[in-house]
PDB file of C-alpha atoms in Angstrom:
ATOM      1  CA  MET O   1       3.589 -25.900  -6.422  1.00  0.00           C
ATOM      2  CA  ASN O   2       2.783 -28.603  -3.695  1.00  0.00           C
ATOM      3  CA  SER O   3      -0.529 -29.764  -2.942  1.00  0.00           C
ATOM      4  CA  ASP O   4      -1.284 -27.048  -0.408  1.00  0.00           C
ATOM      5  CA  GLY O   5      -0.322 -24.306  -2.847  1.00  0.00           C
ATOM      6  CA  ILE O   6      -0.771 -21.147  -0.862  1.00  0.00           C
ATOM      7  CA  ILE O   7      -1.309 -20.884   2.824  1.00  0.00           C
ATOM      8  CA  ILE O   8      -3.362 -17.839   4.033  1.00  0.00           C
ATOM      9  CA  VAL O   9      -3.234 -16.810   7.610  1.00  0.00           C
ATOM     10  CA  GLU O  10      -5.667 -14.012   8.411  1.00  0.00           C
ATOM     11  CA  ASP O  11      -7.783 -13.626  11.501  1.00  0.00           C
ATOM     12  CA  ASN O  12     -10.467 -11.568   9.876  1.00  0.00           C
ATOM     13  CA  SER O  13     -12.852 -14.028   8.407  1.00  0.00           C
ATOM     14  CA  THR O  14     -14.168 -11.723   5.747  1.00  0.00           C
ATOM     15  CA  MET O  15     -10.620 -10.862   4.508  1.00  0.00           C
ATOM     16  CA  ARG O  16      -9.583 -14.562   4.677  1.00  0.00           C
ATOM     17  CA  LEU O  17     -12.506 -15.734   2.687  1.00  0.00           C
ATOM     18  CA  GLY O  18     -12.043 -12.892   0.120  1.00  0.00           C
ATOM     19  CA  ILE O  19      -8.278 -13.661  -0.449  1.00  0.00           C
ATOM     20  CA  GLU O  20      -8.963 -17.386  -0.607  1.00  0.00           C
ATOM     21  CA  GLU O  21     -11.865 -17.124  -3.105  1.00  0.00           C
ATOM     22  CA  THR O  22      -9.899 -14.712  -5.329  1.00  0.00           C
ATOM     23  CA  LEU O  23      -6.894 -17.057  -5.497  1.00  0.00           C
ATOM     24  CA  ARG O  24      -9.110 -20.108  -6.117  1.00  0.00           C
ATOM     25  CA  ARG O  25     -10.872 -18.390  -9.024  1.00  0.00           C
ATOM     26  CA  GLU O  26      -7.420 -17.869 -10.556  1.00  0.00           C
ATOM     27  CA  GLY O  27      -6.745 -21.678 -10.294  1.00  0.00           C
ATOM     28  CA  TYR O  28      -4.573 -21.692  -7.032  1.00  0.00           C
ATOM     29  CA  ASN O  29      -4.908 -24.397  -4.350  1.00  0.00           C
ATOM     30  CA  THR O  30      -5.327 -22.541  -0.971  1.00  0.00           C
ATOM     31  CA  ILE O  31      -5.632 -23.512   2.634  1.00  0.00           C
ATOM     32  CA  SER O  32      -6.467 -20.899   5.192  1.00  0.00           C
ATOM     33  CA  PHE O  33      -6.102 -20.518   8.958  1.00  0.00           C
ATOM     34  CA  ASP O  34      -7.466 -17.877  11.337  1.00  0.00           C
ATOM     35  CA  ASN O  35      -4.240 -17.896  13.567  1.00  0.00           C
ATOM     36  CA  GLY O  36      -0.589 -18.283  13.343  1.00  0.00           C
ATOM     37  CA  LEU O  37      -0.186 -21.342  15.554  1.00  0.00           C
ATOM     38  CA  SER O  38      -2.541 -23.407  13.549  1.00  0.00           C
ATOM     39  CA  ALA O  39      -0.900 -22.394  10.309  1.00  0.00           C
ATOM     40  CA  LEU O  40       2.493 -23.153  11.606  1.00  0.00           C
ATOM     41  CA  ASN O  41       1.532 -26.555  12.818  1.00  0.00           C
ATOM     42  CA  HIS O  42       0.154 -27.270   9.373  1.00  0.00           C
ATOM     43  CA  PHE O  43       3.231 -25.823   7.632  1.00  0.00           C
ATOM     44  CA  LYS O  44       5.561 -28.131   9.631  1.00  0.00           C
ATOM     45  CA  LYS O  45       3.955 -31.085   7.852  1.00  0.00           C
ATOM     46  CA  HIS O  46       2.833 -29.509   4.686  1.00  0.00           C
ATOM     47  CA  PRO O  47       5.038 -26.582   3.665  1.00  0.00           C
ATOM     48  CA  ALA O  48       3.910 -24.322   0.890  1.00  0.00           C
ATOM     49  CA  GLU O  49       5.762 -22.263  -1.617  1.00  0.00           C
ATOM     50  CA  LEU O  50       3.842 -19.107  -0.721  1.00  0.00           C
ATOM     51  CA  MET O  51       2.257 -17.812   2.470  1.00  0.00           C
ATOM     52  CA  ILE O  52       0.058 -14.811   2.850  1.00  0.00           C
ATOM     53  CA  ILE O  53       0.249 -13.575   6.510  1.00  0.00           C
ATOM     54  CA  ASP O  54      -1.730 -10.915   8.322  1.00  0.00           C
ATOM     55  CA  LEU O  55       0.504  -8.655  10.456  1.00  0.00           C
ATOM     56  CA  ARG O  56      -1.720  -8.231  13.531  1.00  0.00           C
ATOM     57  CA  MET O  57      -3.014 -11.396  14.985  1.00  0.00           C
ATOM     58  CA  GLU O  58      -3.287 -13.359  18.260  1.00  0.00           C
ATOM     59  CA  PRO O  59      -1.936 -15.365  19.986  1.00  0.00           C
ATOM     60  CA  ILE O  60       1.180 -14.727  17.893  1.00  0.00           C
ATOM     61  CA  SER O  61       1.749 -11.883  15.363  1.00  0.00           C
ATOM     62  CA  GLY O  62       2.431 -12.154  11.675  1.00  0.00           C
ATOM     63  CA  ILE O  63       5.994 -11.113  12.376  1.00  0.00           C
ATOM     64  CA  GLU O  64       6.458 -14.090  14.684  1.00  0.00           C
ATOM     65  CA  VAL O  65       4.892 -16.392  12.091  1.00  0.00           C
ATOM     66  CA  LEU O  66       7.372 -15.008   9.495  1.00  0.00           C
ATOM     67  CA  GLU O  67      10.380 -15.672  11.785  1.00  0.00           C
ATOM     68  CA  LYS O  68       9.311 -19.258  12.406  1.00  0.00           C
ATOM     69  CA  ILE O  69       8.660 -19.836   8.650  1.00  0.00           C
ATOM     70  CA  ARG O  70      12.210 -18.549   7.940  1.00  0.00           C
ATOM     71  CA  GLU O  71      13.600 -21.121  10.357  1.00  0.00           C
ATOM     72  CA  LEU O  72      11.573 -23.918   8.947  1.00  0.00           C
ATOM     73  CA  ASN O  73      11.908 -23.262   5.346  1.00  0.00           C
ATOM     74  CA  PRO O  74      13.744 -20.106   4.118  1.00  0.00           C
ATOM     75  CA  LEU O  75      12.656 -20.815   0.474  1.00  0.00           C
ATOM     76  CA  THR O  76       8.943 -20.145   1.254  1.00  0.00           C
ATOM     77  CA  GLU O  77       7.896 -16.798  -0.227  1.00  0.00           C
ATOM     78  CA  VAL O  78       6.038 -14.673   2.303  1.00  0.00           C
ATOM     79  CA  LEU O  79       3.653 -11.788   1.539  1.00  0.00           C
ATOM     80  CA  MET O  80       2.787  -9.773   4.658  1.00  0.00           C
ATOM     81  CA  ILE O  81      -0.565  -7.880   4.588  1.00  0.00           C
ATOM     82  CA  SER O  82      -2.065  -5.407   7.115  1.00  0.00           C
ATOM     83  CA  ALA O  83      -4.769  -2.743   7.202  1.00  0.00           C
ATOM     84  CA  TYR O  84      -2.896  -1.117  10.035  1.00  0.00           C
ATOM     85  CA  GLY O  85       0.707  -1.504   9.074  1.00  0.00           C
ATOM     86  CA  THR O  86       3.306   1.262   9.407  1.00  0.00           C
ATOM     87  CA  VAL O  87       6.422   2.041   7.479  1.00  0.00           C
ATOM     88  CA  GLU O  88       8.439   0.464  10.440  1.00  0.00           C
ATOM     89  CA  ASP O  89       6.342  -2.699  10.254  1.00  0.00           C
ATOM     90  CA  ALA O  90       7.040  -2.996   6.543  1.00  0.00           C
ATOM     91  CA  VAL O  91      10.751  -2.481   7.020  1.00  0.00           C
ATOM     92  CA  LYS O  92      10.885  -5.048   9.816  1.00  0.00           C
ATOM     93  CA  ALA O  93       8.992  -7.598   7.734  1.00  0.00           C
ATOM     94  CA  MET O  94      11.128  -7.052   4.650  1.00  0.00           C
ATOM     95  CA  ARG O  95      14.404  -7.413   6.742  1.00  0.00           C
ATOM     96  CA  LEU O  96      13.084 -10.745   8.138  1.00  0.00           C
ATOM     97  CA  GLY O  97      12.631 -11.966   4.663  1.00  0.00           C
ATOM     98  CA  ALA O  98       9.125 -11.111   3.482  1.00  0.00           C
ATOM     99  CA  GLY O  99       8.968 -10.816  -0.205  1.00  0.00           C
ATOM    100  CA  ASP O 100       6.453  -7.918  -0.088  1.00  0.00           C
ATOM    101  CA  PHE O 101       4.329  -6.016   2.365  1.00  0.00           C
ATOM    102  CA  MET O 102       0.836  -4.746   1.429  1.00  0.00           C
TER     103      MET O 102
END
């Protein structure tokens, strides 16, 4: 895995910190962002093998981040997460190339 390891994009600070700390305890390198624009700017210079992306964020949604990631690097694995996701959201994310939706 590259130096950034896993990029986490979650606007809820408690969730973001929880995901980050859990992965770090397991030995993964992580970097996290509270919005999709910042994550995409970083990803353009430092792509990661895995991104964990929240579905509902501002100013751009997790689906929009996923679409941009697919354009920039289709080999990056993406895990979409949401506390408020629907079956339709999951289907859309999977069709756009998310590896899983939780």
